[in-house]
Each structure stands twice: as C-alpha cells, then as structure tokens.
Amino acid sequence: MGINGAGRWLLDASLSCGVYRSVQCRHGAHVPQAIAGPSIGSILPSVSFAGRHICSITDLSREDLLTVMANAREIESAPPVGLLDHRVMATLFFEPSTRTRLSFESAMARLGGRVIGFTDAASSSAKKGESLTDTVRMAASYSDIIVMRHPREGAARLASEASAVPVINGGDGSNQHPTQTCLDLYTICKLFPGLIDGEELVITFAGDLRYGRTVHSLLNALTHFPVRLQTMAIPGLEMPDECLQLAVKRGIKVDEVPDLQAAVASSHVLYMTRLQEERFPDPVELAHIRGSYRLHAGMLDEAHPHLRILHPLPRIHEIAPDVDASRHAHYFAQAANGIPVRQALLAMCLGVL
Amino acid sequence: MPHRVRQVEAIANGTVIDHLPSRVTLKAAGLLGMPDDQLFIGVNLGTNKDHPGKGVIKIANRELSDLFLSRLAMIAPGATINIIRDYNVVQKSPVRVPEAFTDIARCPNRNCVTNHEPCGTRFDVQSQDPLTVCCHYCEREFEAAGLPLL
C-alpha cells in the first residue's frame, strides 16, 4: 500500500509553484487544492467495516484509517447517487450539536438515505428515565445504523453493546469523537499526501491540550504516520502524559514551542483548539489568556510557506476573523470534509463500500 | 543457625495469602468478610532498611472464592496463594491477573457512563508493574490498586 512515489508532495516548494492552486471559497478564504502529485485515491480500500461500530479512534488501525481515507476520496471525487437508498440512520443526540449532526444528516441524505431521531435528551424517553441501552435497542429496531452523541464518557461503547446495528460515536463527553478525527486526518492527507508514505510532517497542537478530546484523538491517529509533533499549550492545560507516552512509544518525537509565532513559523499544520472558558472562573486571568492566545493575520507574515491552520470549530477568540482570508486558513474546508468522510463511514459500516 | 520465630500463627488447613504489600493487607482481609474460623493477619513482616516488609493473611479451613481472587488480583497482583493441608503447603500459585476485570470495581471517573446507567464495569489491563487498567467504556487509565471495589 502507498502512493505513487513519483508524485510525492514537495515540502520546500512554494505554494505558487504549481503544486497547489488556490481557490476562494464562499467564506473568503483561499483554499489550496492539490492539482498535481499523489492522491489518496491511489490507495486501495483494503478493510471491510460491514457491521462494525465506530466508538473510538483506538478501534481503528492504520489500515482502517487508510481505507476510510480512500473511500472518502472516492466518494468526494465521484459522488455516488443512491448508494444508501432505503437505508435509515437514527441520530440519537442526547446533547446539542451543530456540525456533527448536520453533516451526518447531510451525508446520509446525499447518499439517498433517510434520517430519524432526536436532537436533545429532553425530547427523548431519557427524560422519563429510560436507560440508554433500552433507547438504543429501540432505535436499532427502527434503523440500519445509529449515530449518537451523549454527554457521558463511554456511552457509545455501552450503546454498541446493546445495538443490533452499527453505532457511530458522534461524541461521548470528553472522551472520543472518532469521525472528527477521521475528517481531520483526511484533511491533512489531502493537503499533504506524503504523510501516508514517509514524509515527515510537522504538526503543532495549540490551545487547551488537556481537555480537548480532538487533539488527543488526532494525536493517537497521527502516531500511525511519520509525523513530528509540537505542542503549544495554555499554561495548566498541557497535553496529558498518557498521550505523550503513546507518541513516544510509537517513535514520534514531541517538542514544545513557546508561542503561536514560533508555531506558525515551524509547522506544516497548526491545529488550534478553543479555549474552554468555563475552566477559568477568574475573569482577569481569562482576559489575560485570551490576549496571549489569539492568532491574527499579522502573525502569519513569517509563517511556514505550507502552513495550514486547522480548527475543529467552533472557534471563539483564538483565531481572529482577519485570518479567514489568509491562504493559510483551512478550517472551513476542513469542516466541509466532514461530508465525504461521514458518507464513507456510513457506507462502510452498512457494508455497501 | 539463626533462631526462627514464627511471626504469624500456623494453620493446620486452609489458605495462606503471602507476599501482600503491607498497605493493602487490611483491605484484602476486609474483602474476606467475617470468617467462621480462625483468621491471622500480619503486616510489615521482615521489614528492614532495604525491604518494606510484606503482609500475610492466613485463613483456617477455607479456600478462596473466584470473586475474592479477582478482587485480590486488582489490589495485590504480586501476591501468592498457598493451600495448606495438615500444616504443609500442598499447592502454591501466584495470583492470576486476568486480561480484564469485570464487575470488580467502580470507575473513578464521575462522568463515566457506568456511574449513570444500569450496567456493569470492565477494566482492561494495560501494564503489570504497577498494575494499570483502562476503563473499557470511558477509556481513562488508572492504577488498579486505587480503584474503589464493588
């Protein structure tokens, strides 16, 4: 498995040299598009996901991840019509969600499937005291696949043990959000296809690295690839030791960078996360941190030429709106990648791909 | 030849749990419940400047249940079990640490689904020394000895 060696991505080439072209999206950002070189589509899907649950990124091997990437790429390049005709997806959202729920519903609708479900616990039988497993058993009998978000950690795993149909975790408390990780990885692979076969990419995680589940899961997934990781944490919210130990165990080097300026100068990917303001009860401290942890367009003058800024969204104060128009901003394109990735996962778990 | 003094009373028949860390010996004894027969507990045995000492539990006329042995494996994975017949050790075996502990302990993560839904718990063993486990549901890692037993 691997990509065509003749078409490897060129780290030191300028973005304007023809490796990428830049198109303006409707948000005003310039979105780099790979127009030459390798594509994820050259990887052959090799793993069957039929009937599998997707509860945690730790359930997915490197082969699994590559298969998801390949199928997402195939769907994105040639959207299949009616692939999931007559299939029903149940969305059990026990807490609010914007991007995850909408992108799953859109993914299903675009493949011809239908959606049933609820969007908060108050409109489900959970409010009457029904157990999670009873709710899931009922939903499994009405649908072909379940997508679930729940405020308790481990809820998706418990649901998968009660369900007769595949369960996809759309977020369980601060634990896992594997489809977000898949779309993050897909975004990085699209931008830098060399990730897959040995080019060392420098990826910096910035922000709340302690409680942000997206960075933990993405770090886990990236350890299957030859990356070099950097961290730039808000003081007191550093990456947990177990995440760093996993990276070290898998031979991944992790360094700290002192500030965002250093991060943009040295990274191919800067993965920003939101400051979880509820963790800072002192408004003076919060204001100080907000000021010290905010990326604005003026900081990008010295950026690495290939830098791409990612963010799982919603962004609050950590990325100024003036960054959106930069050629380095890529977070809205990243969110859009949620559709083909979730289409791929739905079709794979339903045994259609 | 040095004079040997038995520090804990011998039992004619029953089970001796040996090589317990002293700090968990009383906890292990508590898991046995109130015995019908003799029970001897020793802690800090053989303590010197190089060795922290060990704990021993001797239970007369009783063999241990699977539930107790699972709980013991969680808090004292290095312990050994000796079966005693007529003052002789007839079987000696280390505590068997399973790949996973099921319904033995509660997850300390207050937001773990197992603390809010009518379901069991499961902890998968991650490393042996010290014994660390990962909650099968919330995926948090813990030192096994510190988990609250069910």
Short mmCIF file of C-alpha atoms in Angstrom, two decimals:
data_model
loop_
_atom_site.label_atom_id
_atom_site.label_comp_id
_atom_site.label_asym_id
_atom_site.label_seq_id
_atom_site.Cartn_x
_atom_site.Cartn_y
_atom_site.Cartn_z
CA MET A 1 0.00 0.00 0.00
CA GLY A 2 1.16 3.51 -0.62
CA ILE A 3 1.07 6.29 -3.10
CA ASN A 4 2.93 6.71 -6.32
CA GLY A 5 6.45 7.73 -5.34
CA ALA A 6 6.81 9.87 -8.46
CA GLY A 7 4.13 12.17 -7.22
CA ARG A 8 5.24 12.90 -3.68
CA TRP A 9 4.35 16.25 -2.24
CA LEU A 10 7.06 18.86 -2.16
CA LEU A 11 7.62 20.38 1.25
CA ASP A 12 10.00 23.10 0.21
CA ALA A 13 8.27 24.10 -2.94
CA SER A 14 6.35 27.32 -2.88
CA LEU A 15 2.58 27.08 -2.94
CA SER A 16 2.64 29.16 -6.08
CA CYS A 17 4.92 26.83 -7.96
CA GLY A 18 2.07 24.80 -9.33
CA VAL A 19 1.84 22.00 -6.82
CA TYR A 20 -1.29 23.61 -5.48
CA ARG A 21 -3.77 26.09 -6.81
CA SER A 22 -5.76 28.32 -4.55
CA VAL A 23 -9.49 28.84 -4.95
CA GLN A 24 -11.58 31.28 -3.00
CA CYS A 25 -14.38 29.69 -1.04
CA ARG A 26 -17.59 31.48 -0.17
CA HIS A 27 -16.19 32.42 3.25
CA GLY A 28 -13.49 34.43 1.52
CA ALA A 29 -10.66 32.07 2.43
CA HIS A 30 -8.25 30.81 -0.18
CA VAL A 31 -8.40 27.05 -0.16
CA PRO A 32 -5.38 25.24 -1.53
CA GLN A 33 -6.28 22.36 -3.80
CA ALA A 34 -3.81 19.70 -4.72
CA ILE A 35 -3.68 19.67 -8.52
CA ALA A 36 -0.58 17.61 -9.03
CA GLY A 37 1.13 14.76 -7.31
CA PRO A 38 -0.34 11.84 -5.45
CA SER A 39 -3.89 11.41 -4.31
CA ILE A 40 -5.44 9.45 -1.51
CA GLY A 41 -7.50 7.77 -4.20
CA SER A 42 -4.46 5.77 -5.27
CA ILE A 43 -4.75 3.81 -2.02
CA LEU A 44 -6.85 0.70 -2.41
CA PRO A 45 -9.51 0.20 0.25
CA SER A 46 -8.48 -2.99 2.00
CA VAL A 47 -10.60 -3.43 5.10
CA SER A 48 -14.26 -4.33 5.43
CA PHE A 49 -16.18 -2.34 8.00
CA ALA A 50 -19.52 -4.11 7.47
CA GLY A 51 -21.39 -4.28 10.76
CA ARG A 52 -18.62 -2.60 12.73
CA HIS A 53 -19.17 0.03 15.38
CA ILE A 54 -17.03 3.17 15.38
CA CYS A 55 -16.77 4.08 19.05
CA SER A 56 -13.18 5.22 19.44
CA ILE A 57 -10.22 6.17 17.32
CA THR A 58 -8.32 3.48 19.23
CA ASP A 59 -10.51 0.91 17.44
CA LEU A 60 -9.05 1.94 14.09
CA SER A 61 -5.74 0.60 12.82
CA ARG A 62 -3.56 2.33 10.24
CA GLU A 63 -5.12 0.09 7.57
CA ASP A 64 -8.59 1.03 8.75
CA LEU A 65 -7.75 4.74 8.62
CA LEU A 66 -6.26 4.44 5.14
CA THR A 67 -9.35 2.62 3.95
CA VAL A 68 -11.59 5.38 5.32
CA MET A 69 -9.41 8.00 3.58
CA ALA A 70 -9.52 6.12 0.29
CA ASN A 71 -13.28 5.66 0.35
CA ALA A 72 -13.87 9.29 1.33
CA ARG A 73 -11.69 10.42 -1.54
CA GLU A 74 -13.54 8.17 -3.96
CA ILE A 75 -16.92 9.47 -2.81
CA GLU A 76 -15.76 13.07 -2.95
CA SER A 77 -14.35 12.76 -6.46
CA ALA A 78 -17.37 10.88 -7.86
CA PRO A 79 -20.37 11.27 -5.55
CA PRO A 80 -22.39 8.05 -5.86
CA VAL A 81 -26.11 8.52 -6.38
CA GLY A 82 -28.49 6.42 -4.35
CA LEU A 83 -25.74 4.42 -2.64
CA LEU A 84 -27.78 4.27 0.59
CA ASP A 85 -31.28 4.22 -0.90
CA HIS A 86 -33.85 2.81 1.53
CA ARG A 87 -31.39 2.88 4.42
CA VAL A 88 -32.37 4.65 7.63
CA MET A 89 -29.99 6.39 10.00
CA ALA A 90 -31.11 7.12 13.58
CA THR A 91 -29.48 10.19 15.12
CA LEU A 92 -29.62 9.95 18.90
CA PHE A 93 -28.31 13.30 20.07
CA PHE A 94 -28.60 13.50 23.84
CA GLU A 95 -26.89 16.89 23.76
CA PRO A 96 -26.83 19.70 21.19
CA SER A 97 -24.55 19.61 18.18
CA THR A 98 -24.36 21.70 15.03
CA ARG A 99 -21.66 20.44 12.69
CA THR A 100 -21.67 16.77 13.63
CA ARG A 101 -25.42 16.25 13.39
CA LEU A 102 -25.92 18.38 10.30
CA SER A 103 -23.00 16.81 8.46
CA PHE A 104 -24.16 13.27 9.28
CA GLU A 105 -27.69 14.11 8.16
CA SER A 106 -26.38 15.76 5.01
CA ALA A 107 -24.06 12.82 4.33
CA MET A 108 -26.94 10.36 4.63
CA ALA A 109 -29.34 12.49 2.56
CA ARG A 110 -26.80 12.95 -0.23
CA LEU A 111 -26.40 9.19 -0.49
CA GLY A 112 -30.18 8.70 -0.75
CA GLY A 113 -30.78 7.53 2.81
CA ARG A 114 -33.27 8.78 5.37
CA VAL A 115 -32.85 10.15 8.86
CA ILE A 116 -34.90 9.71 12.03
CA GLY A 117 -34.00 10.73 15.56
CA PHE A 118 -33.96 13.43 18.19
CA THR A 119 -31.73 16.41 18.82
CA ASP A 120 -31.66 16.67 22.59
CA ALA A 121 -32.33 14.44 25.57
CA ALA A 122 -35.40 16.47 26.59
CA SER A 123 -37.29 15.19 23.56
CA SER A 124 -36.35 11.55 24.15
CA SER A 125 -37.52 8.94 26.61
CA ALA A 126 -34.30 9.51 28.57
CA LYS A 127 -36.19 12.34 30.25
CA LYS A 128 -38.70 9.77 31.51
CA GLY A 129 -35.87 7.74 32.97
CA GLU A 130 -35.39 5.21 30.20
CA SER A 131 -31.96 3.62 30.24
CA LEU A 132 -29.56 4.34 27.42
CA THR A 133 -29.43 0.70 26.40
CA ASP A 134 -33.22 0.48 26.15
CA THR A 135 -33.33 3.60 23.98
CA VAL A 136 -30.61 2.17 21.75
CA ARG A 137 -32.30 -1.23 21.41
CA MET A 138 -35.49 0.50 20.32
CA ALA A 139 -33.67 2.76 17.84
CA ALA A 140 -31.77 -0.22 16.43
CA SER A 141 -35.05 -1.90 15.59
CA TYR A 142 -36.19 1.18 13.65
CA SER A 143 -32.99 1.87 11.71
CA ASP A 144 -30.00 0.40 9.89
CA ILE A 145 -27.35 2.48 11.64
CA ILE A 146 -27.17 4.71 14.71
CA VAL A 147 -25.20 7.91 15.16
CA MET A 148 -25.09 9.03 18.76
CA ARG A 149 -23.86 11.95 20.81
CA HIS A 150 -24.05 11.71 24.59
CA PRO A 151 -22.66 13.76 27.48
CA ARG A 152 -21.33 10.71 29.37
CA GLU A 153 -17.95 9.21 28.54
CA GLY A 154 -18.22 5.64 27.32
CA ALA A 155 -21.86 6.00 26.24
CA ALA A 156 -21.13 4.99 22.65
CA ARG A 157 -19.32 1.82 23.75
CA LEU A 158 -22.20 0.88 26.01
CA ALA A 159 -24.68 1.60 23.20
CA SER A 160 -22.70 -0.56 20.78
CA GLU A 161 -23.02 -3.49 23.17
CA ALA A 162 -26.81 -3.14 23.17
CA SER A 163 -27.31 -2.43 19.48
CA ALA A 164 -28.04 -4.89 16.71
CA VAL A 165 -26.95 -2.32 14.11
CA PRO A 166 -23.67 -0.37 13.82
CA VAL A 167 -23.23 2.54 16.22
CA ILE A 168 -21.10 5.51 15.22
CA ASN A 169 -19.94 7.73 18.06
CA GLY A 170 -20.68 11.39 17.39
CA GLY A 171 -19.00 12.42 20.64
CA ASP A 172 -19.20 10.98 24.16
CA GLY A 173 -18.44 13.59 26.82
CA SER A 174 -14.77 14.50 26.77
CA ASN A 175 -13.78 11.02 25.59
CA GLN A 176 -13.94 10.34 21.86
CA HIS A 177 -15.18 11.84 18.61
CA PRO A 178 -13.69 9.44 16.06
CA THR A 179 -15.38 10.85 12.96
CA GLN A 180 -13.92 14.29 13.73
CA THR A 181 -10.51 12.64 13.90
CA CYS A 182 -11.09 10.89 10.57
CA LEU A 183 -12.03 14.15 8.90
CA ASP A 184 -9.03 15.90 10.46
CA LEU A 185 -6.77 13.17 9.16
CA TYR A 186 -8.45 13.24 5.76
CA THR A 187 -7.91 16.99 5.58
CA ILE A 188 -4.23 16.60 6.39
CA CYS A 189 -3.85 13.74 3.91
CA LYS A 190 -5.48 15.80 1.17
CA LEU A 191 -3.18 18.72 1.86
CA PHE A 192 -0.06 16.65 2.38
CA PRO A 193 -0.43 13.23 0.74
CA GLY A 194 3.18 12.41 1.59
CA LEU A 195 2.02 11.87 5.17
CA ILE A 196 1.00 8.41 4.11
CA ASP A 197 4.29 7.13 2.86
CA GLY A 198 7.03 8.59 4.88
CA GLU A 199 7.46 12.33 4.52
CA GLU A 200 7.84 13.82 7.97
CA LEU A 201 5.19 16.43 8.58
CA VAL A 202 5.41 18.91 11.46
CA ILE A 203 2.06 19.24 13.19
CA THR A 204 1.53 21.62 16.10
CA PHE A 205 -1.35 21.36 18.55
CA ALA A 206 -2.20 24.66 20.23
CA GLY A 207 -4.63 25.70 22.93
CA ASP A 208 -6.36 23.59 25.54
CA LEU A 209 -4.48 20.36 25.08
CA ARG A 210 -5.58 18.87 28.39
CA TYR A 211 -9.33 18.68 27.97
CA GLY A 212 -9.70 18.96 24.20
CA ARG A 213 -10.72 15.50 23.04
CA THR A 214 -10.00 16.30 19.39
CA VAL A 215 -6.28 16.76 19.96
CA HIS A 216 -5.97 13.56 21.97
CA SER A 217 -7.71 11.52 19.31
CA LEU A 218 -5.86 13.14 16.41
CA LEU A 219 -2.55 12.59 18.17
CA ASN A 220 -3.47 8.93 18.54
CA ALA A 221 -4.31 8.63 14.83
CA LEU A 222 -1.21 10.52 13.73
CA THR A 223 1.07 8.16 15.61
CA HIS A 224 0.39 5.67 12.78
CA PHE A 225 2.26 8.03 10.45
CA PRO A 226 5.77 9.50 10.40
CA VAL A 227 4.96 12.92 11.85
CA ARG A 228 6.83 15.22 14.19
CA LEU A 229 4.53 16.78 16.76
CA GLN A 230 4.79 20.08 18.58
CA THR A 231 2.65 21.40 21.40
CA MET A 232 1.83 24.94 22.44
CA ALA A 233 -0.44 24.64 25.43
CA ILE A 234 -2.17 27.25 27.52
CA PRO A 235 -0.33 27.07 30.89
CA GLY A 236 -2.02 24.49 33.08
CA LEU A 237 -3.72 22.84 30.11
CA GLU A 238 -0.80 20.83 28.76
CA MET A 239 -1.18 17.57 26.84
CA PRO A 240 -1.80 14.65 29.25
CA ASP A 241 1.16 12.40 29.95
CA GLU A 242 -0.57 9.30 28.58
CA CYS A 243 -0.90 10.98 25.16
CA LEU A 244 2.75 11.98 25.15
CA GLN A 245 3.77 8.50 26.28
CA LEU A 246 1.80 6.93 23.44
CA ALA A 247 3.61 9.14 20.95
CA VAL A 248 7.00 8.26 22.42
CA LYS A 249 6.08 4.56 22.46
CA ARG A 250 5.31 4.73 18.74
CA GLY A 251 8.54 6.57 17.98
CA ILE A 252 7.00 10.00 17.44
CA LYS A 253 9.02 13.00 18.57
CA VAL A 254 7.09 15.63 20.52
CA ASP A 255 8.54 19.10 21.22
CA GLU A 256 7.15 22.17 22.88
CA VAL A 257 7.06 25.53 21.13
CA PRO A 258 6.87 28.69 23.23
CA ASP A 259 4.18 30.68 21.42
CA LEU A 260 1.94 30.89 18.37
CA GLN A 261 4.52 32.93 16.46
CA ALA A 262 7.02 30.11 16.78
CA ALA A 263 4.32 27.58 15.89
CA VAL A 264 3.33 29.26 12.61
CA ALA A 265 6.96 29.58 11.57
CA SER A 266 7.79 25.94 12.11
CA SER A 267 4.64 23.96 11.26
CA HIS A 268 3.01 22.48 8.22
CA VAL A 269 -0.21 22.09 10.17
CA LEU A 270 -1.24 24.26 13.11
CA TYR A 271 -4.19 22.61 14.82
CA MET A 272 -5.85 25.22 17.00
CA THR A 273 -8.38 24.42 19.71
CA ARG A 274 -10.83 26.58 21.54
CA LEU A 275 -10.12 27.95 24.99
CA GLN A 276 -12.69 26.34 27.25
CA GLU A 277 -13.58 29.47 29.13
CA GLU A 278 -15.65 27.72 31.76
CA ARG A 279 -12.40 26.39 33.20
CA PHE A 280 -11.25 29.91 34.09
CA PRO A 281 -13.55 31.34 36.76
CA ASP A 282 -11.29 34.37 37.27
CA PRO A 283 -12.23 36.98 34.60
CA VAL A 284 -8.85 38.75 34.91
CA GLU A 285 -6.95 35.53 34.23
CA LEU A 286 -9.34 34.71 31.37
CA ALA A 287 -8.77 38.11 29.75
CA HIS A 288 -5.01 37.68 30.05
CA ILE A 289 -5.11 34.23 28.43
CA ARG A 290 -7.43 35.41 25.67
CA GLY A 291 -4.92 38.12 24.84
CA SER A 292 -1.94 35.78 24.83
CA TYR A 293 -3.61 33.07 22.80
CA ARG A 294 -5.05 34.63 19.70
CA LEU A 295 -3.89 34.11 16.17
CA HIS A 296 -4.26 37.11 13.89
CA ALA A 297 -3.27 37.77 10.31
CA GLY A 298 -0.27 39.88 11.28
CA MET A 299 1.35 36.81 12.86
CA LEU A 300 1.33 34.97 9.53
CA ASP A 301 3.95 37.13 7.79
CA GLU A 302 6.67 34.76 8.97
CA ALA A 303 4.59 31.61 8.51
CA HIS A 304 5.98 28.43 7.02
CA PRO A 305 5.08 28.63 3.32
CA HIS A 306 3.00 25.46 3.50
CA LEU A 307 1.35 26.23 6.81
CA ARG A 308 -2.31 25.28 7.02
CA ILE A 309 -4.37 26.28 10.02
CA LEU A 310 -6.97 23.76 11.17
CA HIS A 311 -9.58 24.04 13.90
CA PRO A 312 -12.39 21.62 14.83
CA LEU A 313 -14.74 24.63 15.28
CA PRO A 314 -16.45 26.45 16.76
CA ARG A 315 -13.66 28.99 17.09
CA ILE A 316 -14.29 31.67 19.66
CA HIS A 317 -11.47 34.17 20.30
CA GLU A 318 -8.44 32.10 19.38
CA ILE A 319 -8.48 32.86 15.65
CA ALA A 320 -9.21 36.43 14.60
CA PRO A 321 -11.62 36.83 11.66
CA ASP A 322 -8.84 38.50 9.64
CA VAL A 323 -7.12 35.10 9.42
CA ASP A 324 -10.04 33.70 7.40
CA ALA A 325 -8.90 35.39 4.20
CA SER A 326 -5.34 34.09 4.56
CA ARG A 327 -4.16 31.36 2.22
CA HIS A 328 -3.11 29.51 5.37
CA ALA A 329 -6.65 29.30 6.80
CA HIS A 330 -8.20 25.92 6.13
CA TYR A 331 -10.72 25.31 8.90
CA PHE A 332 -13.88 25.79 6.84
CA ALA A 333 -12.58 23.45 4.14
CA GLN A 334 -11.74 21.05 6.98
CA ALA A 335 -15.35 21.18 8.22
CA ALA A 336 -16.60 20.56 4.68
CA ASN A 337 -14.51 17.39 4.57
CA GLY A 338 -16.86 16.02 7.21
CA ILE A 339 -19.34 15.16 4.49
CA PRO A 340 -17.31 12.72 2.35
CA VAL A 341 -15.67 11.20 5.43
CA ARG A 342 -19.02 10.57 7.11
CA GLN A 343 -20.51 9.34 3.85
CA ALA A 344 -17.66 6.86 3.62
CA LEU A 345 -18.06 5.70 7.21
CA LEU A 346 -21.83 5.27 6.86
CA ALA A 347 -21.49 3.30 3.64
CA MET A 348 -18.65 1.20 5.04
CA CYS A 349 -20.41 0.30 8.29
CA LEU A 350 -23.54 -0.57 6.30
CA GLY A 351 -21.45 -2.90 4.17
CA VAL A 352 -22.08 -1.00 0.94
CA LEU A 353 -18.42 0.02 0.46
CA MET B 1 21.83 -21.31 62.66
CA PRO B 2 19.64 -18.28 63.50
CA HIS B 3 16.68 -18.91 65.71
CA ARG B 4 13.47 -18.65 63.68
CA VAL B 5 10.37 -17.31 65.33
CA ARG B 6 7.02 -17.76 63.58
CA GLN B 7 5.54 -14.28 63.40
CA VAL B 8 2.03 -15.37 62.44
CA GLU B 9 0.32 -18.41 63.86
CA ALA B 10 0.40 -21.52 61.67
CA ILE B 11 -2.82 -23.08 60.45
CA ALA B 12 -3.44 -26.79 60.02
CA ASN B 13 -5.70 -26.48 56.99
CA GLY B 14 -6.80 -23.56 54.88
CA THR B 15 -5.23 -20.86 52.76
CA VAL B 16 -2.29 -18.51 53.21
CA ILE B 17 -2.15 -15.34 51.15
CA ASP B 18 1.50 -14.36 51.07
CA HIS B 19 3.61 -11.54 49.64
CA LEU B 20 0.93 -8.93 50.09
CA PRO B 21 2.06 -5.31 50.16
CA SER B 22 1.54 -4.27 53.79
CA ARG B 23 -0.53 -1.24 52.77
CA VAL B 24 -3.24 -3.37 51.15
CA THR B 25 -3.23 -6.28 53.60
CA LEU B 26 -6.03 -4.96 55.82
CA LYS B 27 -8.06 -4.07 52.74
CA ALA B 28 -7.59 -7.61 51.40
CA ALA B 29 -8.63 -9.07 54.75
CA GLY B 30 -11.73 -6.90 54.70
CA LEU B 31 -12.74 -8.40 51.37
CA LEU B 32 -12.92 -11.84 53.03
CA GLY B 33 -15.79 -10.76 55.22
CA MET B 34 -16.19 -12.12 58.72
CA PRO B 35 -14.72 -15.65 58.71
CA ASP B 36 -16.30 -18.59 60.50
CA ASP B 37 -12.92 -19.83 61.63
CA GLN B 38 -9.50 -18.52 62.58
CA LEU B 39 -8.00 -15.60 60.63
CA PHE B 40 -4.48 -14.30 61.20
CA ILE B 41 -3.16 -11.10 59.71
CA GLY B 42 0.46 -9.97 59.66
CA VAL B 43 1.82 -6.72 58.28
CA ASN B 44 5.30 -5.21 57.97
CA LEU B 45 6.83 -8.67 58.30
CA GLY B 46 10.54 -8.77 57.58
CA THR B 47 10.81 -5.01 57.44
CA ASN B 48 14.36 -3.69 57.36
CA LYS B 49 16.16 -0.74 55.81
CA ASP B 50 16.26 -2.44 52.40
CA HIS B 51 12.86 -4.07 52.41
CA PRO B 52 9.47 -2.54 53.17
CA GLY B 53 8.14 -5.80 54.59
CA LYS B 54 5.14 -7.77 53.49
CA GLY B 55 1.73 -8.77 54.63
CA VAL B 56 0.32 -12.25 55.20
CA ILE B 57 -3.23 -13.49 55.74
CA LYS B 58 -3.94 -16.99 57.00
CA ILE B 59 -7.49 -18.28 56.83
CA ALA B 60 -8.25 -21.60 58.52
CA ASN B 61 -10.42 -24.23 56.86
CA ARG B 62 -11.36 -22.16 53.85
CA GLU B 63 -10.49 -21.89 50.21
CA LEU B 64 -10.98 -18.63 48.40
CA SER B 65 -13.80 -17.76 46.02
CA ASP B 66 -13.20 -16.68 42.43
CA LEU B 67 -14.71 -13.29 43.26
CA PHE B 68 -12.25 -12.76 46.10
CA LEU B 69 -9.32 -13.85 43.94
CA SER B 70 -10.33 -11.38 41.21
CA ARG B 71 -10.56 -8.57 43.72
CA LEU B 72 -7.24 -9.63 45.24
CA ALA B 73 -5.60 -9.60 41.80
CA MET B 74 -6.65 -5.99 41.40
CA ILE B 75 -5.18 -4.71 44.66
CA ALA B 76 -2.28 -7.17 45.13
CA PRO B 77 -1.26 -8.69 41.78
CA GLY B 78 2.06 -9.91 43.19
CA ALA B 79 0.54 -11.98 45.99
CA THR B 80 0.78 -15.77 46.19
CA ILE B 81 -1.83 -18.25 47.31
CA ASN B 82 -0.77 -21.27 49.35
CA ILE B 83 -3.14 -24.14 50.05
CA ILE B 84 -2.36 -25.75 53.40
CA ARG B 85 -3.15 -29.37 54.33
CA ASP B 86 -2.02 -30.74 57.67
CA TYR B 87 0.43 -27.83 58.16
CA ASN B 88 2.06 -28.45 54.76
CA VAL B 89 1.89 -26.35 51.62
CA VAL B 90 0.29 -28.63 49.03
CA GLN B 91 -0.20 -26.01 46.34
CA LYS B 92 1.47 -22.67 45.76
CA SER B 93 0.48 -20.35 42.95
CA PRO B 94 0.72 -16.67 42.11
CA VAL B 95 -2.44 -14.64 41.93
CA ARG B 96 -3.68 -14.78 38.35
CA VAL B 97 -4.15 -11.35 36.83
CA PRO B 98 -6.87 -11.57 34.17
CA GLU B 99 -6.82 -9.61 30.90
CA ALA B 100 -9.85 -7.69 32.13
CA PHE B 101 -11.61 -7.16 35.44
CA THR B 102 -15.38 -7.38 35.05
CA ASP B 103 -17.75 -6.02 37.71
CA ILE B 104 -14.96 -5.86 40.28
CA ALA B 105 -14.52 -2.12 40.70
CA ARG B 106 -16.29 1.15 40.09
CA CYS B 107 -14.89 3.67 37.63
CA PRO B 108 -13.50 6.71 39.48
CA ASN B 109 -14.42 8.96 36.54
CA ARG B 110 -17.63 10.55 37.75
CA ASN B 111 -18.74 11.24 34.19
CA CYS B 112 -18.18 7.64 33.06
CA VAL B 113 -21.40 6.19 31.70
CA THR B 114 -21.08 3.22 34.08
CA ASN B 115 -21.76 5.56 37.01
CA HIS B 116 -25.04 6.72 35.48
CA GLU B 117 -26.58 3.75 33.68
CA PRO B 118 -27.67 0.32 34.95
CA CYS B 119 -24.68 -1.57 33.56
CA GLY B 120 -21.58 -3.41 34.68
CA THR B 121 -17.98 -2.23 34.65
CA ARG B 122 -14.94 -3.56 32.90
CA PHE B 123 -11.29 -2.59 33.18
CA ASP B 124 -8.73 -3.85 30.66
CA VAL B 125 -5.21 -4.45 31.97
CA GLN B 126 -2.67 -2.09 30.43
CA SER B 127 0.56 -2.80 32.31
CA GLN B 128 1.66 -5.14 35.08
CA ASP B 129 4.07 -3.29 37.34
CA PRO B 130 2.46 -1.21 38.58
CA LEU B 131 -0.81 -2.78 37.55
CA THR B 132 -2.67 -0.19 35.49
CA VAL B 133 -6.06 -0.63 33.89
CA CYS B 134 -8.16 1.23 31.35
CA CYS B 135 -11.91 1.63 31.72
CA HIS B 136 -13.44 -0.23 28.77
CA TYR B 137 -16.09 2.49 28.49
CA CYS B 138 -14.63 5.93 29.25
CA GLU B 139 -11.07 4.86 28.27
CA ARG B 140 -9.44 6.53 31.29
CA GLU B 141 -6.39 4.83 32.76
CA PHE B 142 -5.99 4.16 36.47
CA GLU B 143 -3.70 2.37 38.89
CA ALA B 144 -5.64 -0.75 39.77
CA ALA B 145 -4.80 -0.66 43.48
CA GLY B 146 -6.61 2.66 43.89
CA LEU B 147 -9.91 1.66 42.32
CA PRO B 148 -12.99 1.54 44.57
CA LEU B 149 -14.09 -2.09 44.71
CA LEU B 150 -17.72 -3.02 44.19
#
